[in-house]
PDB file of C-alpha atoms in Angstrom:
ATOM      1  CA  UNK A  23      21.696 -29.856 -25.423  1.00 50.00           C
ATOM      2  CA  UNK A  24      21.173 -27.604 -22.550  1.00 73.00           C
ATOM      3  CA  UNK A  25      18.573 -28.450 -20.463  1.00 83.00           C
ATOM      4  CA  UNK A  26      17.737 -24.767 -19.966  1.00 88.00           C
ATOM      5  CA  UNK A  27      16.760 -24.160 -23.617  1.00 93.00           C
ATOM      6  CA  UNK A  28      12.676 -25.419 -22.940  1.00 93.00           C
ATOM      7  CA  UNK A  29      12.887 -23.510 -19.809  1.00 92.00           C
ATOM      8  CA  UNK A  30      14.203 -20.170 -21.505  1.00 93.00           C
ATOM      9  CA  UNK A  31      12.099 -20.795 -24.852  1.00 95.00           C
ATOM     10  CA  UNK A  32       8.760 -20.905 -22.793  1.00 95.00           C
ATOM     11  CA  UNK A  33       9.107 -18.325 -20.781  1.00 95.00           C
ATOM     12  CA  UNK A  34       9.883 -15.922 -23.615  1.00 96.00           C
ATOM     13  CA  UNK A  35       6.864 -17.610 -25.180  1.00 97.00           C
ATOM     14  CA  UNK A  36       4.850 -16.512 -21.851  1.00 97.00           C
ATOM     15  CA  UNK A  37       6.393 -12.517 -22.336  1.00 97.00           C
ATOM     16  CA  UNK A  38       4.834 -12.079 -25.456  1.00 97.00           C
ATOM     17  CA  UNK A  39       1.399 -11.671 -23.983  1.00 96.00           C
ATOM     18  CA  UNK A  40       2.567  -9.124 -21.383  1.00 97.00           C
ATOM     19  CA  UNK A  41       4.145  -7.197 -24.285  1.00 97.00           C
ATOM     20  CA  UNK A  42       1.502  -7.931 -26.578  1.00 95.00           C
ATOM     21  CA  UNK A  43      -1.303  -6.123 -24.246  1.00 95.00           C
ATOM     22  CA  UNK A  44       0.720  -3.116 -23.357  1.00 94.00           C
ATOM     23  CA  UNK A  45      -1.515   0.019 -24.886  1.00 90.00           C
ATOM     24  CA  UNK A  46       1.113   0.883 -27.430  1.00 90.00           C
ATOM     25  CA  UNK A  47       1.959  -2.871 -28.733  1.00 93.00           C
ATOM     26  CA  UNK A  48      -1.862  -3.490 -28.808  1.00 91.00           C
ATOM     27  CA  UNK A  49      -3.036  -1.067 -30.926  1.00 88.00           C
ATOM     28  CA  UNK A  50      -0.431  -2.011 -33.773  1.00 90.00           C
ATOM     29  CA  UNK A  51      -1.353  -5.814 -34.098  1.00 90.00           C
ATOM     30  CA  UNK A  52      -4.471  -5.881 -36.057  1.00 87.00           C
ATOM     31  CA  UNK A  53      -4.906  -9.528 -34.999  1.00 88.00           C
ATOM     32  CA  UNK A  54      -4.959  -8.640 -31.294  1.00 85.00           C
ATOM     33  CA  UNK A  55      -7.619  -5.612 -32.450  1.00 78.00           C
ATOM     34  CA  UNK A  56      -9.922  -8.260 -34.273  1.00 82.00           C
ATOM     35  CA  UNK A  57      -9.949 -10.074 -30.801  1.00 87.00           C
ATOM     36  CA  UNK A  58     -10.226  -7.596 -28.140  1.00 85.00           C
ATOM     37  CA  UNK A  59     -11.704  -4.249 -28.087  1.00 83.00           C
ATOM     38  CA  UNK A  60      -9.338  -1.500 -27.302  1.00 78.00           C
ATOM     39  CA  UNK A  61     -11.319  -1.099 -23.991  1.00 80.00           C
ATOM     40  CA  UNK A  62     -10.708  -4.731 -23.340  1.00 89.00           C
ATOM     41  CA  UNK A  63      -7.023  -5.164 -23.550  1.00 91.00           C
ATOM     42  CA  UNK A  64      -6.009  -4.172 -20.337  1.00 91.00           C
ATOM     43  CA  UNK A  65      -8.386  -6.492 -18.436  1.00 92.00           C
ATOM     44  CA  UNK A  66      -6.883  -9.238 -20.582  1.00 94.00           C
ATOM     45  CA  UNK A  67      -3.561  -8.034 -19.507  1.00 96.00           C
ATOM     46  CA  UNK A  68      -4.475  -7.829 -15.766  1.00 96.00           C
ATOM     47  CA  UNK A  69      -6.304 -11.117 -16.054  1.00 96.00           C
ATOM     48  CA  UNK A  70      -2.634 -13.221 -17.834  1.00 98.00           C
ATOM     49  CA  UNK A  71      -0.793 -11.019 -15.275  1.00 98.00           C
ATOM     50  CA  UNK A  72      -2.886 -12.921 -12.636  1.00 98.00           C
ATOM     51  CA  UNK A  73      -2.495 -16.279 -14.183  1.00 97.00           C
ATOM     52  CA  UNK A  74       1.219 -16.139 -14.182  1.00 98.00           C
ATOM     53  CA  UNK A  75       1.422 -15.167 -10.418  1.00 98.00           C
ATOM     54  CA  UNK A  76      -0.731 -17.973  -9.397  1.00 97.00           C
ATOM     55  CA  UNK A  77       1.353 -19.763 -11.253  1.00 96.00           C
ATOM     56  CA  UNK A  78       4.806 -18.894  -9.355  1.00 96.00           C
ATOM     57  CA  UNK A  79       2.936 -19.481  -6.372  1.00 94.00           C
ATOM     58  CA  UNK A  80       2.754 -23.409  -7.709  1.00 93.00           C
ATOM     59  CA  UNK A  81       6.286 -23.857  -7.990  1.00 90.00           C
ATOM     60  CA  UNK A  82       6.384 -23.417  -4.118  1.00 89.00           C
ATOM     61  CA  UNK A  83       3.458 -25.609  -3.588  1.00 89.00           C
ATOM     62  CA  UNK A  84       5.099 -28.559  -6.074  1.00 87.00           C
ATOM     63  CA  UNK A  85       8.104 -27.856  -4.537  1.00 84.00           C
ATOM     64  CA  UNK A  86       7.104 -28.714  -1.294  1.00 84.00           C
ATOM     65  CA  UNK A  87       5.048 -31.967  -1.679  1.00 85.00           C
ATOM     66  CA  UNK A  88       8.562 -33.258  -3.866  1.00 81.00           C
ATOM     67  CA  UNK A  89      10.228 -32.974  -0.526  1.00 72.00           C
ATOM     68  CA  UNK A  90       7.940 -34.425   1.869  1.00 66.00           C
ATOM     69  CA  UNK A  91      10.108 -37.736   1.913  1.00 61.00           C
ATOM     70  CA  UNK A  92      13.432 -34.928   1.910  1.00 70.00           C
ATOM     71  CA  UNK A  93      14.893 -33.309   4.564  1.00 75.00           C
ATOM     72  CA  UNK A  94      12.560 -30.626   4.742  1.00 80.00           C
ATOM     73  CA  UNK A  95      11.241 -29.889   8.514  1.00 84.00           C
ATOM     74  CA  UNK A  96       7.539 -29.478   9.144  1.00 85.00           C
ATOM     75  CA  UNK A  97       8.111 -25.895   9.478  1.00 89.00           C
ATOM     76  CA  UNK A  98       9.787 -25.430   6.302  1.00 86.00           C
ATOM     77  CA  UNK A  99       7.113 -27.525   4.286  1.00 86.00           C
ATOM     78  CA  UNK A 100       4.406 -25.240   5.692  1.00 90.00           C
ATOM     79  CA  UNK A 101       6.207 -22.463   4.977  1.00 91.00           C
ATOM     80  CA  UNK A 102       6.613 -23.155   1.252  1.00 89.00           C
ATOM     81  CA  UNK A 103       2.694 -24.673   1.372  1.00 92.00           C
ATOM     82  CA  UNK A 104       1.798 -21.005   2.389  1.00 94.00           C
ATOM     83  CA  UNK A 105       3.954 -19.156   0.071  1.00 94.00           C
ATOM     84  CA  UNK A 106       2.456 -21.237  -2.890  1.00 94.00           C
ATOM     85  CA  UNK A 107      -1.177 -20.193  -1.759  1.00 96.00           C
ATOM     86  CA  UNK A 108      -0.148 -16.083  -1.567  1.00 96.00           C
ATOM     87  CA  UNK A 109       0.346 -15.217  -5.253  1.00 97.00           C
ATOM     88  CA  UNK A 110      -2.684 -16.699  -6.071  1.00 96.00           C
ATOM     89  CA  UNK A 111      -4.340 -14.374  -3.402  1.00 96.00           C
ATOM     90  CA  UNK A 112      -2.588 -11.758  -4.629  1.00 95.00           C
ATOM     91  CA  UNK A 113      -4.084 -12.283  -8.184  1.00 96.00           C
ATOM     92  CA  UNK A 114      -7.204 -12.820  -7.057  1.00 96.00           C
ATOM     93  CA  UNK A 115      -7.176  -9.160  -5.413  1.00 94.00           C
ATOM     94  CA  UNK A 116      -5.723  -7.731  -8.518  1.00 94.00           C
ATOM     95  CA  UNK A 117      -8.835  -9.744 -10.804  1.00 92.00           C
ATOM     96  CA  UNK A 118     -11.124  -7.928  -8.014  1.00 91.00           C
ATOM     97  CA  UNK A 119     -10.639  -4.709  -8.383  1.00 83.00           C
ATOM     98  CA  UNK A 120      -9.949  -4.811 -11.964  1.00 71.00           C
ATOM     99  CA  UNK A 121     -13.428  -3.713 -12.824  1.00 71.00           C
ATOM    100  CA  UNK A 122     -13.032  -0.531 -10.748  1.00 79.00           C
ATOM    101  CA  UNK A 123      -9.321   0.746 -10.890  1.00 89.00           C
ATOM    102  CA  UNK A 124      -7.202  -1.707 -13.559  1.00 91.00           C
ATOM    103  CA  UNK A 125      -4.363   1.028 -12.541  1.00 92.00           C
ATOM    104  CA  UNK A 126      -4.432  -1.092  -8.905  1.00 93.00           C
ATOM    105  CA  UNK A 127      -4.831  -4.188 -10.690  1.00 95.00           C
ATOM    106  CA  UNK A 128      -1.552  -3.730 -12.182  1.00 96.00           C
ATOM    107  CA  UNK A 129       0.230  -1.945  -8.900  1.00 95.00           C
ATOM    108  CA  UNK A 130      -1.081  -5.416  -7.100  1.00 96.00           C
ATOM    109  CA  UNK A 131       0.409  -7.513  -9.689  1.00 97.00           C
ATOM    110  CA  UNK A 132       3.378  -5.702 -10.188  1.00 98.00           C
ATOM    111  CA  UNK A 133       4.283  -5.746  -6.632  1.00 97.00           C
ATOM    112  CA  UNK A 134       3.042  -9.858  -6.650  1.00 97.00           C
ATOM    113  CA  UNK A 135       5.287 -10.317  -9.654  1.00 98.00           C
ATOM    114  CA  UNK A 136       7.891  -8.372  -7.774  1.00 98.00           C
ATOM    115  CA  UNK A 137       7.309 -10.444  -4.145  1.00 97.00           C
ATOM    116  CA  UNK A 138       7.679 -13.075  -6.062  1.00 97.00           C
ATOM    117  CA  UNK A 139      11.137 -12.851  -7.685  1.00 97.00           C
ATOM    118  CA  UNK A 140      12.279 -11.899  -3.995  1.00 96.00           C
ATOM    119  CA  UNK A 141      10.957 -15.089  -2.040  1.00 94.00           C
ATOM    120  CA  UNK A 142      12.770 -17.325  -5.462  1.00 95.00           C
ATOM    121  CA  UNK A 143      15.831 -14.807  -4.710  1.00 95.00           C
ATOM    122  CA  UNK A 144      15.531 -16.409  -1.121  1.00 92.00           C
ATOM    123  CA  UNK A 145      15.373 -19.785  -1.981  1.00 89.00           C
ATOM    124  CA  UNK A 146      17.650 -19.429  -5.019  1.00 91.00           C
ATOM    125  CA  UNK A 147      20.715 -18.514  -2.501  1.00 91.00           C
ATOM    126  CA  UNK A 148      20.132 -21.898  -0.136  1.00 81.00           C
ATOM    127  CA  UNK A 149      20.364 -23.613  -3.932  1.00 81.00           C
ATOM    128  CA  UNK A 150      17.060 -24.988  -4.522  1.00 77.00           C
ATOM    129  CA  UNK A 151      17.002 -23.606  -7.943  1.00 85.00           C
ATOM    130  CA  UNK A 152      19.034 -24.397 -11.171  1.00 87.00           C
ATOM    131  CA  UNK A 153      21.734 -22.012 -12.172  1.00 88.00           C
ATOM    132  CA  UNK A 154      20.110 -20.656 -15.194  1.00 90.00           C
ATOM    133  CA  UNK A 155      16.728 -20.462 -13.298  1.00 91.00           C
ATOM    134  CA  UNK A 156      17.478 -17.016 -11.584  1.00 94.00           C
ATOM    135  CA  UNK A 157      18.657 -15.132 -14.302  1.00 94.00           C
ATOM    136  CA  UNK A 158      15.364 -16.151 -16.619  1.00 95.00           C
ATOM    137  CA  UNK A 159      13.255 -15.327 -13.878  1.00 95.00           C
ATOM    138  CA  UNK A 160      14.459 -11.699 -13.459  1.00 97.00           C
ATOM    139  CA  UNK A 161      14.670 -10.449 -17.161  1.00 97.00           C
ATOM    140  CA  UNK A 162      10.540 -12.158 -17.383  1.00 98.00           C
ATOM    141  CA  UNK A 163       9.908 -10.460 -14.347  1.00 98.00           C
ATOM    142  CA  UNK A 164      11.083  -7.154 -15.287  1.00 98.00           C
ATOM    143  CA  UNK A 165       9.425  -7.601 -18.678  1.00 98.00           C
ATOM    144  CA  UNK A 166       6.481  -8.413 -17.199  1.00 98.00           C
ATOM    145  CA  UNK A 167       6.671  -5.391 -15.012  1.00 98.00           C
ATOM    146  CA  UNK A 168       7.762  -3.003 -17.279  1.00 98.00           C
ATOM    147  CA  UNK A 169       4.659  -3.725 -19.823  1.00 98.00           C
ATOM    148  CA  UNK A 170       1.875  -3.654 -16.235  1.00 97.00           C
ATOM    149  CA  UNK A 171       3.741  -0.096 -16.164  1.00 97.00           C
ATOM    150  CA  UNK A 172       2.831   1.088 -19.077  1.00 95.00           C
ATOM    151  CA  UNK A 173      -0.583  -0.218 -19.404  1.00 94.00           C
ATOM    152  CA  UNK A 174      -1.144   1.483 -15.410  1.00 93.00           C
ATOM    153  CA  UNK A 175       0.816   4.276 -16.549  1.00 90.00           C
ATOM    154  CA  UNK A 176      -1.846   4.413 -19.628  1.00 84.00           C
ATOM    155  CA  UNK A 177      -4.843   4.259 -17.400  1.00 71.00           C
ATOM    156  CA  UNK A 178      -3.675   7.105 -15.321  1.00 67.00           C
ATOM    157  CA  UNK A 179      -3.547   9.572 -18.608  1.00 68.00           C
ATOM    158  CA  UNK A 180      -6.334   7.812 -20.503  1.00 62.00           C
ATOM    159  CA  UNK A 181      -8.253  10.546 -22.180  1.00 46.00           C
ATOM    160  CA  UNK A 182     -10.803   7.972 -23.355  1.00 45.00           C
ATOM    161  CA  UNK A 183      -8.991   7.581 -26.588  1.00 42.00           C
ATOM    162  CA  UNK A 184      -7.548   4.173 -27.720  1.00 39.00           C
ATOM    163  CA  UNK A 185      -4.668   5.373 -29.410  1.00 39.00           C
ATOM    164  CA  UNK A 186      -5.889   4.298 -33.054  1.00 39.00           C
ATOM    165  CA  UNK A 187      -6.647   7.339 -34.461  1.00 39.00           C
ATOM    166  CA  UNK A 188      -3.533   9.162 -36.609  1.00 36.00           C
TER     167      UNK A 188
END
């Protein structure tokens, strides 16, 4: 058994939110409807969006207290320390201004999510990651990216309508 299928069966588990809350998905799951009001669904969107940034910024933090007895310098310990603080920064902003513009909510955490990928990219070439690591992380990044876009892209033509009416 490959010891990539948890890894890849989670992460597609953590997509369907993302998907779930784009404007078009939303309004077809009755479930969702019974649970959020149309107005509603974005913020819940932003808000998961911001959870799973933080949350990329903790692989860098965990990362960097496993290798504190390793051969990591000073230097490259604080480094990774740092980097695991940012994307939670980044999601705070994004949670912030949510309430006033959820179309920059989504342009923070779609550049975050985005950041993100990059800095693993990084590390990923010096081979701190596992093989099938990289791959996953790019096809959940874009699909995470892809459905901020269309809820953003949403709230810039939102006539005020939630889409339910035929």
């Amino acid at each position: 058994m490959s010891s990539a299928i948890a890894p890849h069966a989670l992460g597609v588990l953590g997509a369907v939110p993302f998907v779930a809350l784009t404007p078009d998905v939303s309004r077809r799951l009755p479930g969702l409807r019974a649970v959020f009001e149309p107005k509603t669904v974005a913020r819940a969107q932003i808000a998961y969006g911001a959870s799973v940034l933080s949350f990329l910024g903790g692989i860098h933090w965990g990362y960097a207290m496993n290798c504190q007895r390793a051969s990591m310098t000073p230097a490259q310990m604080a480094t990774r320390y740092a980097w695991g603080v940012a994307p939670s920064l980044l999601a705070w902003q994004a949670m912030a201004v949510t309430p006033t513009s959820e179309v920059a909510a989504c342009g923070t955490l779609i550049g975050g999510l985005a950041m993100a990928a990059g800095v693993d990219t990084l590390y990923a070439i010096g081979g701190g990651y596992p093989k099938w690591m990289m791959p996953t992380r790019y096809a959940l990044t874009a699909t995470a990216c892809a459905s901020l876009v269309a809820t953003a892209f949403r709230g810039v033509n939102d006539d005020g309508n939630d889409g339910s009416e035929a």
